[in-house]
Coordinates of C-alpha atoms (C1' of nucleotides) in Angstrom, one line a residue:
Chain Y
M1 CA -165.1 30.0 28.2
P2 CA -164.2 33.5 29.3
K3 CA -161.0 34.5 31.1
V4 CA -162.1 35.5 34.2
T5 CA -160.3 38.6 35.9
P6 CA -162.0 39.7 39.2
K7 CA -162.4 43.1 40.2
P8 CA -160.6 45.4 37.9
T9 CA -160.3 48.9 39.5
T10 CA -158.8 50.6 36.5
I11 CA -159.2 50.4 32.8
E12 CA -155.9 48.8 32.0
H13 CA -156.6 45.4 33.6
V14 CA -159.7 44.8 31.7
D15 CA -159.9 42.2 29.1
L16 CA -162.9 43.2 26.6
D17 CA -163.7 39.4 26.3
V18 CA -165.0 38.2 22.8
L19 CA -165.4 42.1 21.8
E20 CA -161.7 42.5 21.6
N21 CA -161.9 40.7 18.4
T22 CA -165.1 42.0 17.2
L23 CA -165.2 44.8 14.6
S24 CA -168.9 45.9 15.4
F25 CA -167.8 46.7 18.5
Y26 CA -164.9 49.2 17.6
I27 CA -167.2 50.7 15.0
R28 CA -170.1 51.1 17.6
T29 CA -167.7 52.5 20.0
M30 CA -165.6 54.9 17.9
N31 CA -168.9 56.1 16.4
I32 CA -169.7 57.5 20.0
A33 CA -166.3 59.4 20.3
V34 CA -166.3 60.8 16.9
S35 CA -169.8 61.8 17.1
R36 CA -169.4 63.6 20.1
D37 CA -166.3 65.1 18.9
L38 CA -167.9 66.4 15.7
D39 CA -171.1 67.7 17.9
E40 CA -168.7 70.0 19.9
R41 CA -167.0 71.5 16.8
L42 CA -170.4 72.2 15.2
E43 CA -171.7 73.6 18.7
G44 CA -174.0 76.3 17.3
Y45 CA -174.6 75.5 14.0
D46 CA -177.9 74.0 12.7
V47 CA -176.3 71.0 11.9
A48 CA -174.8 69.8 15.0
R49 CA -176.3 66.3 16.9
G50 CA -177.4 63.3 15.1
T51 CA -176.5 61.7 12.0
G52 CA -177.8 63.2 8.4
K53 CA -178.2 66.9 8.7
I54 CA -174.7 67.1 7.4
T55 CA -174.7 64.8 4.5
T56 CA -178.3 66.3 3.5
L57 CA -177.1 69.9 3.4
L58 CA -174.1 69.1 1.5
L59 CA -175.8 66.8 -0.8
V60 CA -178.7 69.2 -1.5
D61 CA -176.1 72.2 -2.0
S62 CA -174.0 70.1 -4.7
H63 CA -177.1 68.3 -6.2
P64 CA -179.7 70.9 -6.6
G65 CA -183.3 69.3 -6.9
I66 CA -182.2 65.8 -5.1
R67 CA -185.0 63.6 -3.6
P68 CA -185.2 63.2 -0.3
S69 CA -185.5 59.4 -1.0
V70 CA -182.2 59.6 -2.5
I71 CA -180.7 61.1 0.4
A72 CA -182.3 58.6 2.7
Q73 CA -180.8 55.7 1.1
I74 CA -177.3 57.5 1.5
I75 CA -177.6 58.0 5.1
M76 CA -179.5 54.7 6.0
K77 CA -182.6 56.4 7.1
D78 CA -186.2 55.5 6.3
R79 CA -188.6 58.0 4.7
S80 CA -190.2 59.0 7.9
A81 CA -187.1 59.9 9.4
M82 CA -185.9 61.7 6.5
G83 CA -189.1 63.6 6.4
R84 CA -188.6 65.0 9.8
L85 CA -185.1 65.9 9.1
I86 CA -186.1 68.0 6.2
D87 CA -188.8 69.5 7.8
Q88 CA -186.4 70.6 10.4
M89 CA -183.9 72.1 8.1
I90 CA -186.5 73.8 6.2
E91 CA -187.7 75.5 9.6
H92 CA -184.3 76.8 10.3
G93 CA -184.3 78.3 6.8
L94 CA -181.6 76.2 5.2
L95 CA -183.8 74.2 2.7
T96 CA -186.7 74.6 0.3
R97 CA -188.8 71.6 -1.2
Q98 CA -191.0 71.7 -4.2
T99 CA -192.9 69.1 -6.1
S100 CA -191.3 67.7 -9.1
E101 CA -193.0 68.4 -12.2
R102 CA -192.1 65.5 -14.0
E103 CA -193.0 63.2 -11.3
R104 CA -195.7 64.8 -9.1
R105 CA -195.2 62.2 -6.3
A106 CA -191.6 63.3 -5.7
H107 CA -190.0 66.4 -4.2
E108 CA -187.0 68.0 -5.0
L109 CA -184.7 69.9 -2.5
F110 CA -182.8 73.2 -2.9
V111 CA -180.8 75.0 -0.5
T112 CA -181.5 78.7 0.5
P113 CA -178.8 81.4 0.5
K114 CA -178.3 80.5 4.3
G115 CA -178.0 76.9 3.6
A116 CA -175.6 77.6 1.0
E117 CA -173.4 79.7 3.3
L118 CA -173.7 77.2 6.0
A119 CA -172.6 74.4 3.7
A120 CA -169.6 76.5 2.6
T121 CA -169.1 76.9 6.4
I122 CA -168.9 73.5 7.6
R123 CA -167.4 71.5 4.4
P124 CA -163.7 72.6 5.8
I125 CA -164.9 71.8 9.5
V126 CA -166.3 68.4 8.7
T127 CA -163.1 67.6 7.0
E128 CA -160.7 68.9 9.8
Q129 CA -162.5 67.2 12.3
S130 CA -162.2 63.7 10.9
K131 CA -158.4 64.3 10.0
D132 CA -157.9 65.8 13.6
F133 CA -160.0 63.0 15.3
F134 CA -158.0 60.2 13.8
S135 CA -154.6 61.8 13.8
F136 CA -153.4 59.5 16.1
I137 CA -153.6 56.8 13.5
A138 CA -150.9 57.0 11.0
E139 CA -151.9 58.7 7.9
E140 CA -151.7 55.8 5.6
E141 CA -153.6 53.7 7.9
Q142 CA -156.5 56.0 7.8
A143 CA -156.3 55.8 4.1
Q144 CA -156.3 52.0 4.6
V145 CA -159.5 52.2 6.8
M146 CA -161.1 54.8 4.7
D147 CA -160.5 52.9 1.5
I148 CA -161.7 49.5 2.9
L149 CA -164.8 51.0 4.7
R150 CA -165.7 53.3 1.3
R151 CA -166.0 50.1 -0.6
A152 CA -167.8 48.1 1.9
Y153 CA -170.3 51.2 2.4
R154 CA -170.5 51.6 -1.5
K155 CA -171.8 47.8 -1.8
M156 CA -174.0 48.2 1.2
V157 CA -176.2 51.3 -0.3
G158 CA -175.8 49.9 -3.9
M159 CA -173.3 52.4 -5.5
T160 CA -171.9 50.5 -8.2
G161 CA -168.8 51.4 -10.0
E162 CA -166.5 54.4 -9.4
Q163 CA -167.5 58.0 -8.6
H164 CA -164.1 59.7 -9.4
Chain E
M1 CA -165.7 74.3 -4.8
P2 CA -168.0 71.5 -4.5
K3 CA -169.0 69.7 -8.2
V4 CA -172.7 70.3 -8.9
T5 CA -174.8 67.4 -10.2
P6 CA -178.4 68.4 -10.5
K7 CA -181.2 66.5 -9.8
P8 CA -179.9 63.1 -9.4
T9 CA -182.9 60.4 -9.1
T10 CA -180.8 57.2 -8.4
I11 CA -178.1 56.8 -6.0
E12 CA -175.7 56.0 -8.7
H13 CA -175.2 59.4 -9.8
V14 CA -174.8 61.3 -6.6
D15 CA -171.2 62.2 -5.6
L16 CA -170.5 62.4 -1.7
D17 CA -169.1 65.7 -1.8
V18 CA -166.4 65.7 0.6
L19 CA -167.9 63.3 2.7
E20 CA -166.0 60.9 0.2
N21 CA -163.1 61.2 1.7
T22 CA -164.0 61.8 5.3
L23 CA -163.3 58.8 7.5
S24 CA -165.9 59.8 10.4
F25 CA -168.6 59.9 7.9
Y26 CA -168.1 56.2 7.2
I27 CA -167.7 55.4 10.8
R28 CA -171.0 57.0 11.4
T29 CA -173.1 55.4 8.6
M30 CA -171.5 52.1 8.9
N31 CA -172.6 52.2 12.6
I32 CA -176.3 52.8 11.7
A33 CA -176.3 49.8 9.7
V34 CA -174.3 47.5 11.8
S35 CA -176.4 48.6 14.8
R36 CA -179.5 47.9 13.1
D37 CA -178.4 44.6 12.0
L38 CA -177.3 43.7 15.5
D39 CA -180.5 44.7 17.0
E40 CA -182.3 42.4 14.7
R41 CA -180.2 39.4 15.7
L42 CA -180.4 40.1 19.5
E43 CA -184.5 40.7 19.0
G44 CA -186.1 39.4 22.2
Y45 CA -183.0 39.5 24.4
D46 CA -182.5 42.1 27.2
V47 CA -179.5 43.5 25.5
A48 CA -180.8 44.5 22.3
R49 CA -181.1 48.2 21.4
G50 CA -178.4 50.9 22.2
T51 CA -174.8 50.7 22.8
G52 CA -173.3 49.3 26.0
K53 CA -175.9 46.6 27.4
I54 CA -173.9 43.8 25.5
T55 CA -170.4 45.2 26.7
T56 CA -171.7 45.6 30.3
L57 CA -172.7 42.2 30.5
L58 CA -169.9 40.6 29.0
L59 CA -167.5 42.7 31.2
V60 CA -169.3 41.8 34.5
D61 CA -169.6 38.1 33.6
S62 CA -165.7 38.0 33.0
H63 CA -164.7 40.4 35.4
P64 CA -166.9 39.9 38.6
G65 CA -166.6 42.9 40.9
I66 CA -166.0 45.5 38.3
R67 CA -166.9 49.1 38.9
P68 CA -169.6 50.9 37.1
S69 CA -167.0 53.8 36.3
V70 CA -164.8 51.5 34.7
I71 CA -167.4 50.1 32.5
A72 CA -168.5 53.6 31.6
Q73 CA -164.9 54.4 30.2
I74 CA -164.6 51.4 28.3
I75 CA -168.1 52.1 26.4
M76 CA -167.6 56.0 26.5
K77 CA -170.5 56.9 28.6
D78 CA -170.7 59.4 31.5
R79 CA -171.4 58.2 34.7
S80 CA -175.1 59.0 34.7
A81 CA -175.7 57.1 31.4
M82 CA -173.8 54.3 33.1
G83 CA -176.1 54.4 36.0
R84 CA -179.4 54.1 34.3
L85 CA -177.9 51.1 31.9
I86 CA -177.2 49.3 35.2
D87 CA -180.4 50.1 36.8
Q88 CA -182.2 48.7 33.7
M89 CA -179.9 45.5 33.7
I90 CA -180.8 45.0 37.4
E91 CA -184.4 45.6 37.0
H92 CA -184.3 42.7 34.1
G93 CA -182.5 40.3 36.7
L94 CA -179.3 40.2 34.7
L95 CA -177.2 41.9 37.5
T96 CA -176.7 42.9 41.2
R97 CA -174.8 45.5 42.6
Q98 CA -173.3 46.3 45.7
T99 CA -171.1 48.6 47.7
S100 CA -167.4 48.0 47.8
E101 CA -166.1 47.3 51.3
R102 CA -162.5 48.5 50.5
E103 CA -164.0 51.7 48.8
R104 CA -167.4 52.8 50.0
R105 CA -168.0 55.3 47.6
A106 CA -167.7 52.5 44.7
H107 CA -169.9 49.7 43.8
E108 CA -169.1 46.3 42.7
L109 CA -171.2 44.5 39.8
F110 CA -172.0 40.9 39.5
V111 CA -173.9 38.7 37.1
T112 CA -176.9 36.6 38.3
P113 CA -177.5 33.2 37.1
K114 CA -179.8 34.6 34.5
G115 CA -177.1 37.1 33.4
A116 CA -174.6 34.6 32.9
E117 CA -176.8 32.2 30.9
L118 CA -177.5 35.4 28.8
A119 CA -173.8 36.5 28.4
A120 CA -173.3 32.7 27.3
T121 CA -176.2 32.9 24.9
I122 CA -175.0 36.1 23.3
R123 CA -171.3 35.7 23.1
P124 CA -171.5 33.7 20.1
I125 CA -174.1 35.6 18.4
V126 CA -172.3 38.9 18.8
T127 CA -169.1 37.3 17.3
E128 CA -171.1 36.0 14.4
Q129 CA -173.1 39.1 13.6
S130 CA -169.8 41.0 13.1
K131 CA -168.2 38.1 10.9
D132 CA -171.6 37.9 8.8
F133 CA -172.2 41.7 8.5
F134 CA -168.7 42.6 7.4
S135 CA -168.4 39.6 5.3
F136 CA -168.4 41.4 2.0
I137 CA -165.1 42.9 3.0
A138 CA -162.2 40.1 2.8
E139 CA -161.2 38.4 5.5
E140 CA -157.5 39.8 5.7
E141 CA -159.1 43.5 5.2
Q142 CA -161.5 43.0 8.1
A143 CA -158.5 42.1 10.3
Q144 CA -156.5 45.1 8.9
V145 CA -159.5 47.7 9.7
M146 CA -159.9 45.8 13.4
D147 CA -156.4 46.1 14.2
I148 CA -156.1 49.6 13.4
L149 CA -159.5 50.4 14.9
R150 CA -158.6 48.5 17.9
R151 CA -155.0 50.6 18.3
A152 CA -157.0 53.7 17.9
Y153 CA -159.5 52.6 20.6
R154 CA -157.2 51.5 23.0
K155 CA -155.3 55.1 22.8
M156 CA -158.5 56.8 23.1
V157 CA -159.8 55.2 26.3
G158 CA -156.3 55.1 27.8
M159 CA -155.5 51.0 27.5
T160 CA -151.9 51.1 27.5
G161 CA -149.8 48.1 26.4
E162 CA -151.3 44.8 25.2
Q163 CA -153.8 42.6 26.9
H164 CA -152.7 39.4 25.2
Chain N
dT1 C1' -161.5 69.4 47.5
dA2 C1' -162.0 65.3 44.3
dT3 C1' -164.3 61.0 43.0
dT4 C1' -168.3 57.7 42.9
dG5 C1' -172.7 57.3 41.9
dT6 C1' -177.7 59.1 41.6
dT7 C1' -181.6 62.1 40.3
dA8 C1' -184.1 65.0 37.3
dT9 C1' -185.0 67.1 32.8
dA10 C1' -185.2 68.5 28.3
dC11 C1' -184.1 67.2 23.9
dT12 C1' -183.6 64.0 20.2
dC13 C1' -183.4 59.7 17.6
dT14 C1' -185.6 55.1 16.4
dA15 C1' -189.0 51.9 14.7
dT16 C1' -193.6 51.0 13.5
dA17 C1' -197.7 51.4 11.2
dA18 C1' -201.4 53.9 9.1
dC19 C1' -202.2 57.5 6.0
dT20 C1' -202.5 60.4 1.1
dA21 C1' -201.4 61.4 -3.4
dT22 C1' -199.4 60.2 -7.5
dA23 C1' -198.1 56.2 -11.0
Chain I
dT1 C1' -200.8 47.2 -7.0
dA2 C1' -196.3 50.2 -6.2
dT3 C1' -193.9 54.2 -4.9
dA4 C1' -193.0 58.9 -2.7
dG5 C1' -193.8 61.2 0.9
dT6 C1' -196.3 62.5 5.9
dT7 C1' -198.2 61.8 10.0
dA8 C1' -198.5 59.8 14.9
dT9 C1' -196.8 57.3 18.7
dA10 C1' -194.1 54.5 21.8
dG11 C1' -189.6 53.4 23.3
dA12 C1' -185.1 54.5 24.0
dG13 C1' -180.7 57.4 24.0
dT14 C1' -178.1 61.6 25.2
dA15 C1' -176.5 65.9 27.6
dT16 C1' -176.4 68.6 31.4
dA17 C1' -176.6 70.1 36.0
dA18 C1' -177.6 69.4 40.6
dC19 C1' -177.4 66.3 44.3
dA20 C1' -175.5 62.9 48.5
dA21 C1' -172.0 59.9 50.4
dT22 C1' -167.2 59.1 50.7
dA23 C1' -162.2 59.8 50.3

DNA sequence: TATTGTTATACTCTATAACTATA
DNA sequence: TATAGTTATAGAGTATAACAATA
């Protein structure tokens, strides 16, 4: 039975019902806020808005020749969403795409000079944004949350073992 | 300088660049996965898809007469997005809306019998989904993450003090 | 003049299914 | 038959600005 508190007119008197103890609620809500903040910081750059463009650019930059399907797995999108993301980034002159010689079904992605420059530009912005946005959480707690979510994420996408 | 690993063809050889240590990346990526899973569990119910319908229904159910603007703050949407969410839920016969007598600018929201029934139906589904989805994280770690994110969330939306 | 809520618009993301080409 | 990627489409969310009514 939910506790009933009638007509709260300010947020301070509101109880979140079962969502109070629901991790997915906090993940989903924090996502809205952190994504909005990130978009503001990236205003004007070709990677603002939506999830995936930043990851795609940085991955192609540091893994020349990476395949769309590998990136899709990392950002949890399907191949069709991935394709449109890449089309858009190619139109913006950030990436190029070519058929793999060893696997003629597959594509290989590369950054253009413009893409490489943008990657270098946003790398510190993305890092700073996360630090700043979560700065009201103690640094060791940030690290704790990140450590746990990182392990969860790795299991989920099938990254086994350590990368470092 | 990013480490360069050319042409990975499987996810196991991929390094996440600076995103490896960026909390916002994990929040944004886990959000995609957890939202997709939640949508699947709520398939066929009027609160599936998007963020906000579940929270709105549960809050109106447990706080009869609550104002749209208060809910908007809780789910981090603006008033216009909130308005459309409410319109949609009224069309589906879940909520009713009336002008507040004390504050004729404001509205008060109430659940219909159908809305109350749906709230009772989804309350356990939402709770279960979060537990199940994160079940590959040890329970005490889930609690740790939730505790930290809950405090972060409360600060962010301006909920001061304890609710319990 | 500030606040609550509505309307309109343009943009983008999401999910799905059908499709081509290669293996 | 399975895999990598493309295309098309319908539904939905997002951001913004201009608006009306009330305080």
